[in-house]
mmCIF file of C-alpha atoms in Angstrom:
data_model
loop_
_atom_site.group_PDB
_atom_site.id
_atom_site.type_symbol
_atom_site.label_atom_id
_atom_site.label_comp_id
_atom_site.label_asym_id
_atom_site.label_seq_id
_atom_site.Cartn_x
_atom_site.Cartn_y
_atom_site.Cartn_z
ATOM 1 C CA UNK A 1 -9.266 -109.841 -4.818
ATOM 2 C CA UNK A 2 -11.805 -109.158 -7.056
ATOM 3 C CA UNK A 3 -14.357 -110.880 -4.905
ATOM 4 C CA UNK A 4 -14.140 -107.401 -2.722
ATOM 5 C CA UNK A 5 -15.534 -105.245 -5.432
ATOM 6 C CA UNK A 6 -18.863 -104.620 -6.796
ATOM 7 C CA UNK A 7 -19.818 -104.486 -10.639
ATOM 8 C CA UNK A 8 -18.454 -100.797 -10.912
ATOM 9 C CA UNK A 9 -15.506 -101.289 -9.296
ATOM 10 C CA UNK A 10 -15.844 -99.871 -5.958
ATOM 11 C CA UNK A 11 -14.700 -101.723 -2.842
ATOM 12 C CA UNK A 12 -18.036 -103.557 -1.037
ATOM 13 C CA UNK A 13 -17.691 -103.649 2.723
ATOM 14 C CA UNK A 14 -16.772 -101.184 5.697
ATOM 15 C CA UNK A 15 -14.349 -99.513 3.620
ATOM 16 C CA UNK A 16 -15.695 -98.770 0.304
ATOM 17 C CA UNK A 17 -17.552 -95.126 0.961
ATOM 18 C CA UNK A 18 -14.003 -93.469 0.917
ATOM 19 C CA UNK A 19 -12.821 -95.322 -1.919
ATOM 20 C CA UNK A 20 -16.291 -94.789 -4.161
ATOM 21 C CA UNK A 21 -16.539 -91.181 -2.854
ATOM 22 C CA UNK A 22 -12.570 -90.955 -4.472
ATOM 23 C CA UNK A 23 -13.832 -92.350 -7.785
ATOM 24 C CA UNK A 24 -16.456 -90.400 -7.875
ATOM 25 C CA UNK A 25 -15.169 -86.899 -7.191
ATOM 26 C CA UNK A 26 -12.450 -87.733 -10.013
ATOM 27 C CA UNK A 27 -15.123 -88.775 -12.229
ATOM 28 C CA UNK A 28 -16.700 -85.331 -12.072
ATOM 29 C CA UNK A 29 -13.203 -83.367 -12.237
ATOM 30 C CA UNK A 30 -12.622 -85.243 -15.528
ATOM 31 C CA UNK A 31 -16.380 -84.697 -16.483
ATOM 32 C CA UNK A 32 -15.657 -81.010 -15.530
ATOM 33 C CA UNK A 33 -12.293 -80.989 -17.706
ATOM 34 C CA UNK A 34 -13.877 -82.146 -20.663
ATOM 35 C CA UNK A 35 -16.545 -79.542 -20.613
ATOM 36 C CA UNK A 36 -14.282 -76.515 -20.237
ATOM 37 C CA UNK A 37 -12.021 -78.287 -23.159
ATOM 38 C CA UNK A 38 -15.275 -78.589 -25.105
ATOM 39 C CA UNK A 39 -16.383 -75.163 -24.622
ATOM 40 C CA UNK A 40 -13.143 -73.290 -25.309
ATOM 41 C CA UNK A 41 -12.814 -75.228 -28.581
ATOM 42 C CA UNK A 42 -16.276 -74.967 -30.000
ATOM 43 C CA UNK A 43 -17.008 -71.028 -28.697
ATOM 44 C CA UNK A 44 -17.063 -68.255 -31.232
ATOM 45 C CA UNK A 45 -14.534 -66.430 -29.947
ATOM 46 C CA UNK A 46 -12.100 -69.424 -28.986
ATOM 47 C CA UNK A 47 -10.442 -69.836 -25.696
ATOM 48 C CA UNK A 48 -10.344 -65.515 -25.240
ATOM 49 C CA UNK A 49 -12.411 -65.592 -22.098
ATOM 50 C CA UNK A 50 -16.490 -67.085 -22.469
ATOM 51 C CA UNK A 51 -19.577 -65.735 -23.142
ATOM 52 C CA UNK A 52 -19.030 -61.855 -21.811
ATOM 53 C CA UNK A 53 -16.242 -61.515 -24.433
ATOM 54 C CA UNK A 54 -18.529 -63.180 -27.287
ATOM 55 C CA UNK A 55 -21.587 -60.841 -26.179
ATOM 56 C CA UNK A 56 -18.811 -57.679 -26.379
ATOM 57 C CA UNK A 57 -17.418 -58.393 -29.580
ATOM 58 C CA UNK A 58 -21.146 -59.109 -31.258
ATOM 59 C CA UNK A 59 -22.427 -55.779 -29.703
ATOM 60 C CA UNK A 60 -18.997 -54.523 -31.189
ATOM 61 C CA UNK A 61 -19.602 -55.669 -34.669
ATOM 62 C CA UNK A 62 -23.390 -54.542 -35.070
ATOM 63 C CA UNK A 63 -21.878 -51.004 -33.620
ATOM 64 C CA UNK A 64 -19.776 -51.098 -35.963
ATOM 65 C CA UNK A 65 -21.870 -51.973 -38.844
ATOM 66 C CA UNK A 66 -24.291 -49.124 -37.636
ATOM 67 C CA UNK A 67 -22.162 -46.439 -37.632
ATOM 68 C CA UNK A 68 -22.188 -45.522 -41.580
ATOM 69 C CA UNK A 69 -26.464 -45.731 -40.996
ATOM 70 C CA UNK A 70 -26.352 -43.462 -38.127
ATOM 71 C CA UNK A 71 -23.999 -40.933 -40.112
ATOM 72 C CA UNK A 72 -26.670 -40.996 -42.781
ATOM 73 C CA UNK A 73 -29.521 -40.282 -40.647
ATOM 74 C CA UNK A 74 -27.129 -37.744 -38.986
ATOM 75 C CA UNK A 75 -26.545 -36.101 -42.067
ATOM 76 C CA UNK A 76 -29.965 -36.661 -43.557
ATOM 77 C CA UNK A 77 -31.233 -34.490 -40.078
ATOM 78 C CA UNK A 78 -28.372 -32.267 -40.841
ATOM 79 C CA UNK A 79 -29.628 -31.434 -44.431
ATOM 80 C CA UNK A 80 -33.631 -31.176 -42.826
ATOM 81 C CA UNK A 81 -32.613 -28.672 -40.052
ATOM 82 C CA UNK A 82 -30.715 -26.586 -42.852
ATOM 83 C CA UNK A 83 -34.042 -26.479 -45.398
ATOM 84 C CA UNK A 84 -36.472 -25.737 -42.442
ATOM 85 C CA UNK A 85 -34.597 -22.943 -41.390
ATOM 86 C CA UNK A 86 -33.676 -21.348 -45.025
ATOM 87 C CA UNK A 87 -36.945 -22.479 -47.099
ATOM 88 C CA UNK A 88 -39.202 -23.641 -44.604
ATOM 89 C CA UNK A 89 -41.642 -21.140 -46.419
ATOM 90 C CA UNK A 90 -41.214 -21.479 -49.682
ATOM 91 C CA UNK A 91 -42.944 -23.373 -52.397
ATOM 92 C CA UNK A 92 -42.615 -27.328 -52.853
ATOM 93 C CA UNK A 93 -40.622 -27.303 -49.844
ATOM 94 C CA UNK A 94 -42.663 -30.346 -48.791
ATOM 95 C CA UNK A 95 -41.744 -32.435 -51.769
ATOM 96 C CA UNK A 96 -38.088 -31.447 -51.088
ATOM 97 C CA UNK A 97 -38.360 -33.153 -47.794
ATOM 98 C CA UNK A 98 -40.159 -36.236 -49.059
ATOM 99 C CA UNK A 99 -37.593 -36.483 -51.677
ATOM 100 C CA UNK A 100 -34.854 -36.361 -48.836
ATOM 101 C CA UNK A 101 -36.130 -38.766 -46.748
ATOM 102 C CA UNK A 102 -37.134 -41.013 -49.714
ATOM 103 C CA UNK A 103 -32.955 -41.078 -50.644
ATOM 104 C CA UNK A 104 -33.797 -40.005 -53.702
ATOM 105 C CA UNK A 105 -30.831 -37.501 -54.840
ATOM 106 C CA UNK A 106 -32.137 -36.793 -58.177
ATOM 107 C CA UNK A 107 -35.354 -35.929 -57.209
ATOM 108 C CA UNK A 108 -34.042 -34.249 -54.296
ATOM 109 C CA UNK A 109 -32.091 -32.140 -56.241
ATOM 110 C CA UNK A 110 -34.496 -31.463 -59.142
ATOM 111 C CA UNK A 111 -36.767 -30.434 -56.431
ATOM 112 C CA UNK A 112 -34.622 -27.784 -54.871
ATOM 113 C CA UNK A 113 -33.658 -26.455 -58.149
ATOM 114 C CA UNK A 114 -36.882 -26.066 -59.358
#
């Protein structure tokens, strides 16, 4: 019986192509198994759907760790349109906006009370 078969256990002779092409093709399912087991394991985000989800939820997070920046800037422009428009004339009004934009309250505000 053994006789039959080559080193890697597929049948030698007329009818061994359907019995290799058998091994093979459940070789690669297993192969492919492992790989999806692999990758759902060792992803960031788990087994929760692949690398779409992981690209959303990072794009999530840095939104979400932008948005107390962005309200800053938004109030910072906020503050600049207000001094343009009331003092945009007056004396020093250029080292109140450097002080603004330099997040420098103190000076800020000993510049606009001077």
């Amino acid at each position: 019986m053994l006789s039959d078969r080559d080193g890697r256990g597929a049948r030698s002779g007329r009818h061994g192509g359907a019995g290799h092409r058998s091994a093979e093709l459940s070789l690669r399912y297993a192969t492919a198994n492992r790989r999806r087991s692999w990758s759902s394991t060792t992803s960031p985000v788990g087994r929760s759907g692949g690398a779409s989800v992981a690209l959303r939820k990072l794009v999530d997070a840095a939104r979400a760790a932008g948005e107390d920046k962005n309200r800053e800037l938004a109030a910072q422009e906020a503050v600049y349109r207000f001094m343009t428009a009331l003092a945009g004339n007056l004396p020093r009004y250029e080292y109140a906006t450097c002080a603004l934009y330099a997040d420098d309250p103190a000076l800020f505000e000993e510049t606009v009370a001077a």
